PDB file of C-alpha atoms and ligand atoms in Angstrom:
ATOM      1  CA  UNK E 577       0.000   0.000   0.000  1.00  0.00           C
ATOM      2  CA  UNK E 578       1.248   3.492  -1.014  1.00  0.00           C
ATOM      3  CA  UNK E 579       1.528   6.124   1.852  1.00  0.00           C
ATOM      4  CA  UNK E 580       3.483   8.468   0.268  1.00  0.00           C
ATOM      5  CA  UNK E 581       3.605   9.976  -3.542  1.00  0.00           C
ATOM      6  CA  UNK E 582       6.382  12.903  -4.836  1.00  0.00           C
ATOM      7  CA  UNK E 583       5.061  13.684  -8.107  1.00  0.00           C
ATOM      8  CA  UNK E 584       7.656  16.252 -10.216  1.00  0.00           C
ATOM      9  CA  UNK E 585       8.463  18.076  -6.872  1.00  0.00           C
ATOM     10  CA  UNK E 586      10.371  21.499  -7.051  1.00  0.00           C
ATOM     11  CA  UNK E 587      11.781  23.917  -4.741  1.00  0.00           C
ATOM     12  CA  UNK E 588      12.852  26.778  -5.331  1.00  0.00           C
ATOM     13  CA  UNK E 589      13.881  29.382  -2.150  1.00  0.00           C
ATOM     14  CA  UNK E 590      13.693  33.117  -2.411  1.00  0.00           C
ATOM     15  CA  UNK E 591      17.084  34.721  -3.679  1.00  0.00           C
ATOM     16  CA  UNK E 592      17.046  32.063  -6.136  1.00  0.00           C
ATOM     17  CA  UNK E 593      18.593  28.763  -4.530  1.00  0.00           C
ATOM     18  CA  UNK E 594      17.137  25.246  -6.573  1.00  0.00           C
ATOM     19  CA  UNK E 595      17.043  23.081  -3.868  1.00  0.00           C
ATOM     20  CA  UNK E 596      14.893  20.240  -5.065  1.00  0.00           C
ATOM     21  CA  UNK E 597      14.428  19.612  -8.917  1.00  0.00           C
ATOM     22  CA  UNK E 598      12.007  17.012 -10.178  1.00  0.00           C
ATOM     23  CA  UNK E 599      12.125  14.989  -7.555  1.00  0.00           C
ATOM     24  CA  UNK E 600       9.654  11.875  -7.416  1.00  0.00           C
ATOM     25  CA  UNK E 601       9.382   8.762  -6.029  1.00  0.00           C
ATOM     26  CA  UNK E 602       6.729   6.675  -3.403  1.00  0.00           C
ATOM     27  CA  UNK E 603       6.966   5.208  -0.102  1.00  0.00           C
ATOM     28  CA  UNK E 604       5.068   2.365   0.710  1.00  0.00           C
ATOM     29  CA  UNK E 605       3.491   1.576   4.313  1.00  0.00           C
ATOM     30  CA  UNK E 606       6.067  -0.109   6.845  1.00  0.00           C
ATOM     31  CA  UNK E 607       8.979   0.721   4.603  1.00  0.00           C
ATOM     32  CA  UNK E 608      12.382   2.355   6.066  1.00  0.00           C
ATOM     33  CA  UNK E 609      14.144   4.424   3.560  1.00  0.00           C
ATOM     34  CA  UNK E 610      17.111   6.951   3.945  1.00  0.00           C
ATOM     35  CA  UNK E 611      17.695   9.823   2.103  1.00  0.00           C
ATOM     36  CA  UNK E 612      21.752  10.470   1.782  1.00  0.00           C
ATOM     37  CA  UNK E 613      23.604  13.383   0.336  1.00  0.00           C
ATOM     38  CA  UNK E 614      26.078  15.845   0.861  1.00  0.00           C
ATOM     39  CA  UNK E 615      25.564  19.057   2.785  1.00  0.00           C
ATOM     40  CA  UNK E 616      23.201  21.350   0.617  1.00  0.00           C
ATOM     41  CA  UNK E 617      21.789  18.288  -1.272  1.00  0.00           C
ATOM     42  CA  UNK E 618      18.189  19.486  -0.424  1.00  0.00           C
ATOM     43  CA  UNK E 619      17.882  16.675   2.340  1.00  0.00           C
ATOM     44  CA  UNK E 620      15.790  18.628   4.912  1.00  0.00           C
ATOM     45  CA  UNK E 621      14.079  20.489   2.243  1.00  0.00           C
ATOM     46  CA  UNK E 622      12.276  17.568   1.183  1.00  0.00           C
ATOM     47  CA  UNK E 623      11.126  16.895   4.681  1.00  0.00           C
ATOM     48  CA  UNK E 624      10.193  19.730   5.379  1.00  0.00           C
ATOM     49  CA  UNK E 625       7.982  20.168   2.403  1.00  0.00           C
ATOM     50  CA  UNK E 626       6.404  16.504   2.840  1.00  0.00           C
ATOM     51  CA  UNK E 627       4.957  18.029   6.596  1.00  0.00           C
ATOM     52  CA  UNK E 628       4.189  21.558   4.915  1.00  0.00           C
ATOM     53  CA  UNK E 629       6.699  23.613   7.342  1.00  0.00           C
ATOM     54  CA  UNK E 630       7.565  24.850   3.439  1.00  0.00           C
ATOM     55  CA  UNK E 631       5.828  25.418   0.487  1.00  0.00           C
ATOM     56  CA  UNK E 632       6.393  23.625  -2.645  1.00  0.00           C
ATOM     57  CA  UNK E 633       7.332  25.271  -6.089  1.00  0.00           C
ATOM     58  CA  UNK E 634       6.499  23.108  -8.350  1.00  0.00           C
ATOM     59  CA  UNK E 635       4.868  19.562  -8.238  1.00  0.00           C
ATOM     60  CA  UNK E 636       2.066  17.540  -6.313  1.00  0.00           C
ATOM     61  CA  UNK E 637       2.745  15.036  -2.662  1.00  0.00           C
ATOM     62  CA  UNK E 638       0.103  13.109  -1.518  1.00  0.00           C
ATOM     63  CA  UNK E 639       0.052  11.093   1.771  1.00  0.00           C
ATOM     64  CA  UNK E 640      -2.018   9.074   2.701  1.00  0.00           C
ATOM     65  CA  UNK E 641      -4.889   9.808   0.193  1.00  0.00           C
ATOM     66  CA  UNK E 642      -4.614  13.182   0.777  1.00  0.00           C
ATOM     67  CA  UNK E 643      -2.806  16.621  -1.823  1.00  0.00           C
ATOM     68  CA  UNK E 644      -0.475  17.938   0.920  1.00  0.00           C
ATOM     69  CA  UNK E 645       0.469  20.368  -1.976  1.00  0.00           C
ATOM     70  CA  UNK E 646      -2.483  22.564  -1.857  1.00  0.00           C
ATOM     71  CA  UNK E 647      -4.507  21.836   1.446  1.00  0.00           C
ATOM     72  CA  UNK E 648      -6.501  23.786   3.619  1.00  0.00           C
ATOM     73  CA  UNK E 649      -5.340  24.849   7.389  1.00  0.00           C
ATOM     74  CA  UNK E 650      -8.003  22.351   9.058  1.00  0.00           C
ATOM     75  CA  UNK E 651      -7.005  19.420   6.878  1.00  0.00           C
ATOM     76  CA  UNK E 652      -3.647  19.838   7.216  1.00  0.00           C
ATOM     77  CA  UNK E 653      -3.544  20.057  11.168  1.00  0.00           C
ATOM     78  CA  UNK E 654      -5.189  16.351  10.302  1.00  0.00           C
ATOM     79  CA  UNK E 655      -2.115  15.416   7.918  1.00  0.00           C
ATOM     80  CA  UNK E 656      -0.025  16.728  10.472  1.00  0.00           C
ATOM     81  CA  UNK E 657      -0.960  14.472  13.570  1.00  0.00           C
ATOM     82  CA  UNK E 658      -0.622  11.506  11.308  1.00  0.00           C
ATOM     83  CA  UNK E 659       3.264  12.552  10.658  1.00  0.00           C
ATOM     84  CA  UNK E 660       5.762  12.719  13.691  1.00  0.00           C
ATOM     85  CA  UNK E 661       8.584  14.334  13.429  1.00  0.00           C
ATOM     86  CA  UNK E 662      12.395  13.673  15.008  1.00  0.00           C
ATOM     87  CA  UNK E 663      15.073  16.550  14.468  1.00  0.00           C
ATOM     88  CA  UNK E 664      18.590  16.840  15.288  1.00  0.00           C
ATOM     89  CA  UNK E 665      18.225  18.927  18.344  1.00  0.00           C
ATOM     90  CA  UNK E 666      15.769  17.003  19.932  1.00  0.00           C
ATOM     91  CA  UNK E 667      13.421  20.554  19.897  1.00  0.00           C
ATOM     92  CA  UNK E 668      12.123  19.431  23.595  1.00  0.00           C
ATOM     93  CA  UNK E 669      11.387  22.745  25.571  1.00  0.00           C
ATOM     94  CA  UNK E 670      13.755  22.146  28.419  1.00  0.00           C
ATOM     95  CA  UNK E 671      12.283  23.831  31.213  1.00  0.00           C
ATOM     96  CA  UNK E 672       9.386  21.308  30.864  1.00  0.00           C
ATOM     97  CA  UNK E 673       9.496  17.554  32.363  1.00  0.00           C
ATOM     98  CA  UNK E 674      10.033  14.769  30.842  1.00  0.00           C
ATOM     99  CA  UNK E 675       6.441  13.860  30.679  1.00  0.00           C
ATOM    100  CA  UNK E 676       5.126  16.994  29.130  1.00  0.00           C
ATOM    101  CA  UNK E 677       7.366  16.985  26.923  1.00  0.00           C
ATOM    102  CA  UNK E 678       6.025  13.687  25.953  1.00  0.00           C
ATOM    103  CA  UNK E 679       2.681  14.802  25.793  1.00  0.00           C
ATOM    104  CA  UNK E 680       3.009  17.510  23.723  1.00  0.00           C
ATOM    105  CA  UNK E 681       2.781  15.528  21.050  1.00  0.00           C
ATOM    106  CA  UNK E 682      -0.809  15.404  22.016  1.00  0.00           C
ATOM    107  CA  UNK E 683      -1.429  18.801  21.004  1.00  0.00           C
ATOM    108  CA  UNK E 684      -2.276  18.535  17.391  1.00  0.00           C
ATOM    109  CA  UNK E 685      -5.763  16.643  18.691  1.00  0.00           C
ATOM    110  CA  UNK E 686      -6.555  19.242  20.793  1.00  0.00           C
ATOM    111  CA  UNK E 687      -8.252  22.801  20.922  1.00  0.00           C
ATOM    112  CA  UNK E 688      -5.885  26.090  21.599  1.00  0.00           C
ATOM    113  CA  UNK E 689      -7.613  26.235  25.294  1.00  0.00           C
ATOM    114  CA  UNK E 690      -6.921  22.528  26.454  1.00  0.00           C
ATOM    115  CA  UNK E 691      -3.731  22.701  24.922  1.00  0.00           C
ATOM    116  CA  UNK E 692      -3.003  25.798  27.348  1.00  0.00           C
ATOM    117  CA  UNK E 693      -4.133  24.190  30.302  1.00  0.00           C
ATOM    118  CA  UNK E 694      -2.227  21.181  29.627  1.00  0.00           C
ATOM    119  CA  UNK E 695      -5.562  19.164  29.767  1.00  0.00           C
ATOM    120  CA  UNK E 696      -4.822  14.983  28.654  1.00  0.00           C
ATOM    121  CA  UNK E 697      -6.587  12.235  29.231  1.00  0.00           C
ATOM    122  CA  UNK E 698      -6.045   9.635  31.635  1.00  0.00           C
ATOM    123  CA  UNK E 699      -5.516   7.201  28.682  1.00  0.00           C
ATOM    124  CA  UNK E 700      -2.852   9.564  27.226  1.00  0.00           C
ATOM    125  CA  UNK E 701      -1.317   9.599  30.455  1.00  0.00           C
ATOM    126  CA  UNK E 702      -1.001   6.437  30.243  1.00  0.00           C
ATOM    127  CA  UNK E 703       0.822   6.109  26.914  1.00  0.00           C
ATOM    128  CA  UNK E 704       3.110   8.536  28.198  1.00  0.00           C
ATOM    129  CA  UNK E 705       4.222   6.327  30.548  1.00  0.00           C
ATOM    130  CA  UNK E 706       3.903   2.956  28.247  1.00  0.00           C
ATOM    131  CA  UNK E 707       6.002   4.949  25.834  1.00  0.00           C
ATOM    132  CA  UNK E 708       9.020   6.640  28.307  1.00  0.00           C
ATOM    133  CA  UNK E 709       8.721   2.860  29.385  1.00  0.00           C
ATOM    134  CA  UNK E 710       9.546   0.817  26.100  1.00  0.00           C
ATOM    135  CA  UNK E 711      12.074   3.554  25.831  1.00  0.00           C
ATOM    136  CA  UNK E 712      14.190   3.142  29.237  1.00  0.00           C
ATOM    137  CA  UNK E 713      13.373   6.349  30.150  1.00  0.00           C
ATOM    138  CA  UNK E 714      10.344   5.362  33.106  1.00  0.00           C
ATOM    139  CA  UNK E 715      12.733   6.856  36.002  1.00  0.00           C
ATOM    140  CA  UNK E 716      13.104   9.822  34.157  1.00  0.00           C
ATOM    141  CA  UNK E 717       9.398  11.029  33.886  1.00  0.00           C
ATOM    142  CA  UNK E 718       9.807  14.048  35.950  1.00  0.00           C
ATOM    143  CA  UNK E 719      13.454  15.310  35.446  1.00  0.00           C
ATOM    144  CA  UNK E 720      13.534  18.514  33.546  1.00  0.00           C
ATOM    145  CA  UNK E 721      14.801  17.813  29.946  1.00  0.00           C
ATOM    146  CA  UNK E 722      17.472  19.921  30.515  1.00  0.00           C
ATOM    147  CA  UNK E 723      19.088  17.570  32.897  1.00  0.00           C
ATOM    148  CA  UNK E 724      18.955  14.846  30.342  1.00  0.00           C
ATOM    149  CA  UNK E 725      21.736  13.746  28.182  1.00  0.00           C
ATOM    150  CA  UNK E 726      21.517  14.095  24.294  1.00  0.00           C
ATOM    151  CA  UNK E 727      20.717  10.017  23.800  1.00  0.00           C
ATOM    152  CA  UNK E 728      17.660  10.562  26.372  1.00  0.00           C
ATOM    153  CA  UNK E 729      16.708  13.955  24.892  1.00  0.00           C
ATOM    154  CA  UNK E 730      16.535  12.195  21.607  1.00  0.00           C
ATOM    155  CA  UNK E 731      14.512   9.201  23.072  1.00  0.00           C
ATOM    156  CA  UNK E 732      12.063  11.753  24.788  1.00  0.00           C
ATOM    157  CA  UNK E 733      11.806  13.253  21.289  1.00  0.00           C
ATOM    158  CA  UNK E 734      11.049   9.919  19.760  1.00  0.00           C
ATOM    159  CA  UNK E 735       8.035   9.152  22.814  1.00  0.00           C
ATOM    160  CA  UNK E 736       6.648  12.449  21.711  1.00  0.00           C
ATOM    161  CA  UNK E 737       6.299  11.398  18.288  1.00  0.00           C
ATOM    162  CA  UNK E 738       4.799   8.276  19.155  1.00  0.00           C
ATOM    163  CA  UNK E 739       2.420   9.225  21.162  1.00  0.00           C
ATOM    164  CA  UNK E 740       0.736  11.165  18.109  1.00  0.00           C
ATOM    165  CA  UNK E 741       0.011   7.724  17.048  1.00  0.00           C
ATOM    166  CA  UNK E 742       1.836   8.895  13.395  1.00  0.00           C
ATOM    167  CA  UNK E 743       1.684   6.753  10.274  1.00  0.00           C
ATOM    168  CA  UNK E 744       5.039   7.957   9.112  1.00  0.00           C
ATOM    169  CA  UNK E 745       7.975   9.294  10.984  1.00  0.00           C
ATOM    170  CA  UNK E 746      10.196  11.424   9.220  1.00  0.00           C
ATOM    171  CA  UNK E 747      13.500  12.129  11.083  1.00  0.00           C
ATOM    172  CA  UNK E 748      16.096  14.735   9.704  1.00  0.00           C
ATOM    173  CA  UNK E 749      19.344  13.744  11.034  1.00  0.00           C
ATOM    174  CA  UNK E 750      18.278  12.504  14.451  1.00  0.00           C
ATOM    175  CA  UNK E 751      22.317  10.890  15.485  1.00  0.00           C
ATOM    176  CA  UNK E 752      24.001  13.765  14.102  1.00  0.00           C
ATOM    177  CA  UNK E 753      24.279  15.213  17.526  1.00  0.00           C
ATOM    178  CA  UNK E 754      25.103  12.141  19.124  1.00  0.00           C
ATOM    179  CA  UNK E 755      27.853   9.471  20.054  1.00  0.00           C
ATOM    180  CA  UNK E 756      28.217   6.508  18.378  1.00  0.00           C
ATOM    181  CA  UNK E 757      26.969   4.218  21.681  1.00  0.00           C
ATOM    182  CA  UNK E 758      24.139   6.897  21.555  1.00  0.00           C
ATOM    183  CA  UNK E 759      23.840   6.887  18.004  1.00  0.00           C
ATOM    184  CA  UNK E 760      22.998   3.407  18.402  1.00  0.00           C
ATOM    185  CA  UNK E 761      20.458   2.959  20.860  1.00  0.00           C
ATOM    186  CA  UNK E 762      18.348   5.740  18.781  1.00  0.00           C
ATOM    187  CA  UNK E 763      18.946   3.623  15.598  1.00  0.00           C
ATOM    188  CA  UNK E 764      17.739   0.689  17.180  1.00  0.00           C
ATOM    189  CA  UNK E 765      14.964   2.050  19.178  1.00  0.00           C
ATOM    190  CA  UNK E 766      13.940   3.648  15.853  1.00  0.00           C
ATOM    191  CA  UNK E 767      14.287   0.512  13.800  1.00  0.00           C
ATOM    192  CA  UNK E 768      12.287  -1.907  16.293  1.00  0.00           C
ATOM    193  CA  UNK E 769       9.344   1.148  15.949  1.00  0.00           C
ATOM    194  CA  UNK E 770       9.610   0.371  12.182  1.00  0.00           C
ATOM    195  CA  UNK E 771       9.138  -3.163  12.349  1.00  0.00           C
ATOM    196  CA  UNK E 772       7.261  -4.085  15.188  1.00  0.00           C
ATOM    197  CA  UNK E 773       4.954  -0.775  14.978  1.00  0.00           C
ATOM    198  CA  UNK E 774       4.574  -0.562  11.372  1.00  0.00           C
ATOM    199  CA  UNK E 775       5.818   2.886  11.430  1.00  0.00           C
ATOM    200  CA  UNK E 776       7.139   4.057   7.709  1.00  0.00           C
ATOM    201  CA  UNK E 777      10.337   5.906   8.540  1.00  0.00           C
ATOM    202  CA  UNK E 778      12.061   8.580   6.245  1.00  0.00           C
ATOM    203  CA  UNK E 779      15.312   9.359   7.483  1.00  0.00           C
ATOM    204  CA  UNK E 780      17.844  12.005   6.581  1.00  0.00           C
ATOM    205  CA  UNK E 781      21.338  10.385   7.672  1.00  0.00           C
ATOM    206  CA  UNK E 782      24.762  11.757   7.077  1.00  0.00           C
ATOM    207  CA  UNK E 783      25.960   8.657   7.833  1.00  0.00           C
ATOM    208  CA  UNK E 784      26.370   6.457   4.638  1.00  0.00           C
ATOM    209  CA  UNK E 785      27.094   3.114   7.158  1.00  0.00           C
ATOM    210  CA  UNK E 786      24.224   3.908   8.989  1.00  0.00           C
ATOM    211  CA  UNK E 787      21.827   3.989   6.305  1.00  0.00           C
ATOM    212  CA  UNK E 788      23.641   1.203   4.867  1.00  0.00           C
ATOM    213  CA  UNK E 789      22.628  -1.077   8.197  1.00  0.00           C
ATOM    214  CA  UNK E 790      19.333  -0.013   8.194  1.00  0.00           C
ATOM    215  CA  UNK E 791      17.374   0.868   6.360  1.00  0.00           C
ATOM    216  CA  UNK E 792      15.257  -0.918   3.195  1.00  0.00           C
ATOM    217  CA  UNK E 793      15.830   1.888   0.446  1.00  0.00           C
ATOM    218  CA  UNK E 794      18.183   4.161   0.329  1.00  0.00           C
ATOM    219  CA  UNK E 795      17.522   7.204  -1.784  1.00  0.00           C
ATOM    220  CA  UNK E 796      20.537   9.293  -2.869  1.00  0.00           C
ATOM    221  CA  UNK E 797      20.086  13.006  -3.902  1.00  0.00           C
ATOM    222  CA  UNK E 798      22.685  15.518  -5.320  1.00  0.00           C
ATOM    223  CA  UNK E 799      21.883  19.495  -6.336  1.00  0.00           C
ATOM    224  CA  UNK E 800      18.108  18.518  -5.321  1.00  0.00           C
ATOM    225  CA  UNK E 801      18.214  15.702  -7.872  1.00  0.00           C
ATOM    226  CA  UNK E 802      17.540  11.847  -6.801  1.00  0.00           C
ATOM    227  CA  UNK E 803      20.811   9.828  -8.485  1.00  0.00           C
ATOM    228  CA  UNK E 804      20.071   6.675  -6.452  1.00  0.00           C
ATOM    229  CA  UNK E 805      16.920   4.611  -5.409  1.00  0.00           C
ATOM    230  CA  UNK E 806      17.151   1.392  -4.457  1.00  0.00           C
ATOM    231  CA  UNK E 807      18.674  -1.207  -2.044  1.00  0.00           C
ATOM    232  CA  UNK E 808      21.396  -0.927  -0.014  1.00  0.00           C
ATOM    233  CA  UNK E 809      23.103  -3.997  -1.355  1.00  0.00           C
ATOM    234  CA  UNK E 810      22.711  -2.245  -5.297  1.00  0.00           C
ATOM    235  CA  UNK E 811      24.413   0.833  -3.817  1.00  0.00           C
ATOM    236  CA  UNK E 812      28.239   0.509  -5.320  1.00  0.00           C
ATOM    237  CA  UNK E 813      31.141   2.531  -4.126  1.00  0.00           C
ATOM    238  CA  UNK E 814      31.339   4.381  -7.731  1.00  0.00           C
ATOM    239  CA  UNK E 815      27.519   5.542  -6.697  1.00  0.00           C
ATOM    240  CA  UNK E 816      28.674   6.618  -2.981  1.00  0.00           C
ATOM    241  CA  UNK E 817      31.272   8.651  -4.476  1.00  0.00           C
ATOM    242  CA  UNK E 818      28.660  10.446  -7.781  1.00  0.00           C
ATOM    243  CA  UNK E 819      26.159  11.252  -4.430  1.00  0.00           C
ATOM    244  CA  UNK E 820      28.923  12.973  -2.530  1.00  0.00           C
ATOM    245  CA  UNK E 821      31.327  14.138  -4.982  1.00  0.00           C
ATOM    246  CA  UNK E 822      34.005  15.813  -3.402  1.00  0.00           C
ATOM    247  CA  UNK E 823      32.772  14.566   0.369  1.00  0.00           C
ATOM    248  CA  UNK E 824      32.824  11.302  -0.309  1.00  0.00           C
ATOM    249  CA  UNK E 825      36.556  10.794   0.599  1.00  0.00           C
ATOM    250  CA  UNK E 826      35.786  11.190   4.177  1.00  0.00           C
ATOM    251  CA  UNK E 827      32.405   9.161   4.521  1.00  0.00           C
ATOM    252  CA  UNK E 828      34.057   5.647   3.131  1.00  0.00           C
ATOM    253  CA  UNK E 829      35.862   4.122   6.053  1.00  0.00           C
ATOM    254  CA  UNK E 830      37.161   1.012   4.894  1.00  0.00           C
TER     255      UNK E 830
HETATM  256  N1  ATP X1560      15.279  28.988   4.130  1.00  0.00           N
HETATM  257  C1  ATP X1560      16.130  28.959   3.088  1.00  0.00           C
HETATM  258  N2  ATP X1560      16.268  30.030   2.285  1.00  0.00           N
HETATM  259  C2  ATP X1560      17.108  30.016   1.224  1.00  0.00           C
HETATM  260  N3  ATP X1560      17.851  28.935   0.886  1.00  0.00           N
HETATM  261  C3  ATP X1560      17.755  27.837   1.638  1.00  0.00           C
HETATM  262  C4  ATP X1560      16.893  27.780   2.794  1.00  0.00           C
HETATM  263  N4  ATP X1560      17.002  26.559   3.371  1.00  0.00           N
HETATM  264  C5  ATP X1560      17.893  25.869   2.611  1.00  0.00           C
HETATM  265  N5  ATP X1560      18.334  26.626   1.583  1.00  0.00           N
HETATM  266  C6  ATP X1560      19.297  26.202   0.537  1.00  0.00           C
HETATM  267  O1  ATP X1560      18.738  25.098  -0.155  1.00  0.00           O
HETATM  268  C7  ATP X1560      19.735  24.109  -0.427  1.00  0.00           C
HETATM  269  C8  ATP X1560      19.331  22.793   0.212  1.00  0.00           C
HETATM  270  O2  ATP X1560      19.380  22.938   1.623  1.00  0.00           O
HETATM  271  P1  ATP X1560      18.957  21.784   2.633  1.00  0.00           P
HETATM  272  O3  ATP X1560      18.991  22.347   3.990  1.00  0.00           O
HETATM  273  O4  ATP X1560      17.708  21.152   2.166  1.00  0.00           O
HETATM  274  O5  ATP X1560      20.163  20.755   2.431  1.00  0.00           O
HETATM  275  P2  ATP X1560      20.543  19.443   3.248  1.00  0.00           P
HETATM  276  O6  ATP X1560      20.743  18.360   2.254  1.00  0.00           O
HETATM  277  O7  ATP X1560      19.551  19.206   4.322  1.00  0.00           O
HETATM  278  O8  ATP X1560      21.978  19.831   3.881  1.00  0.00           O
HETATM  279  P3  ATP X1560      22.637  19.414   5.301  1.00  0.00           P
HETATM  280  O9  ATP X1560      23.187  18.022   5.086  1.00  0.00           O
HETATM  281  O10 ATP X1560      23.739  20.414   5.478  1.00  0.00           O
HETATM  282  O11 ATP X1560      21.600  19.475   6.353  1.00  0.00           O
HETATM  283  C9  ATP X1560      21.045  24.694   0.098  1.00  0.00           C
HETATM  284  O12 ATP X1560      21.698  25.305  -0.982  1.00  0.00           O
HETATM  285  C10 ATP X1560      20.606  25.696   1.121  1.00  0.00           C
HETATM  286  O13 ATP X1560      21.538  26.735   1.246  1.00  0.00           O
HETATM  287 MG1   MG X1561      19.657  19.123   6.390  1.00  0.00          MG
END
């Protein structure tokens, strides 16, 4: 089953930058798929303009049934709770606990008011907890986030997601910040949510061995233009190096 269609998608920022040109392709439901490229590529552009945060130039996406491209306000807010998102600073508010943090991600189902008063349910309360849980984070519930290290800011980040109850899960360099012990605790946390949730994941990774390890598809993209789509296995060191041009010297490690 399709989830996700890029039909002939275009971006093109004010002051002139291309960032995405032509770009299509379709995710199905439960796949994992990375999107690799060098700095500038148009990586987070294309994830941003799959949740809306930026407009399109040119071209059509449709999740889930639904033209992201030209949606209204109301529908979108409905698009939006069905698409958690993980970022590379965590974006927790700090001050906050643990907890709320989690259940922030809450807040696209509810009105301005509730989401003021910090009004949830008993049964969201609840997943809160199930969630911070599955993620070794239950003693951590009511620490301030700013007393957390990054690998349990990023696994707060992840509950918060999670808790919107999200179809897809698109995460825009979510170790880039980390350690590698770190790195891989998120990786693996993230992959079990793929497989044993369901959850289609779109990554942005930096890391070419990462994406390598995990994920199903690996999509690479150059000057906002997809050269590779396909398995990890099909992915040669000749195509490594025509993604990343002149970075690719420091990304192969063997
Ligand atoms: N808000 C913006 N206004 C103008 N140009 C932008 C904006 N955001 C990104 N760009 C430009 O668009 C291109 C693609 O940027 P993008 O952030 O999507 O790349 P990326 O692949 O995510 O890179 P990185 O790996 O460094 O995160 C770059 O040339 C960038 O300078
Ligand atoms: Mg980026």
């Amino acid at each position: 089953m399709e989830l996700l269609n890029i039909n002939r998608l275009s971006k093109e920022y004010k002051g002139g930058t291309k960032a995405l040109s032509n770009v299509n392709f379709s995710v199905n439901e439960g796949e994992f798929v990375s999107i690799i490229g060098p700095s500038g590529a148009g990586k987070s552009t294309l994830l941003r303009c799959i949740n809306k945060m930026i407009d399109a130039t040119d071209g059509e996406i449709v999740f889930d049934g639904v033209s992201v491209t030209d949606i209204n306000r109301k529908d979108l807010r409905k698009v939006r709770t069905k698409i958690g998102m993980i970022f590379q600073h965590y974006n927790l508010v700090d001050r906050l606990s643990v907890i709320e943090n989690v259940l922030h991600g809450r807040l696209g189902y509810k009105t301005t008011l509730e989401g003021i008063i910090g009004k949830y349910t008993e049964k969201e309360k609840k997943k809160a907890f199930d969630l911070l849980k599955k993620l070794g984070l239950k003693d951590q519930a009511y620490k301030r986030c700013d007393q957390l290290s990054g690998g349990q800011k990023q696994r707060v980040g992840i509950a918060r997601a999670l808790i919107q109850n999200p179809k897809l899960v698109l995460c825009d360099e979510p170790i880039a910040s980390l350690d590698p012990n770190a790195s891989k605790v998120i990786m693996d946390h993230l992959k079990n949510i793929n497989v044993e949730m369901g959850i289609t994941s779109i990554f942005n990774l930096h890391q070419v061995d990462v994406a390598m390890k995990y994920s199903d598809r690996i999509i690479g993209v150059n000057s906002g233009e997809i050269i590779y789509d396909g398995t990890p296995d099909n992915l040669s060191e000749e195509k490594i190096h025509e993604i990343y041009g002149s970075e690719a010297g420091e990304l192969i490690t063997e």
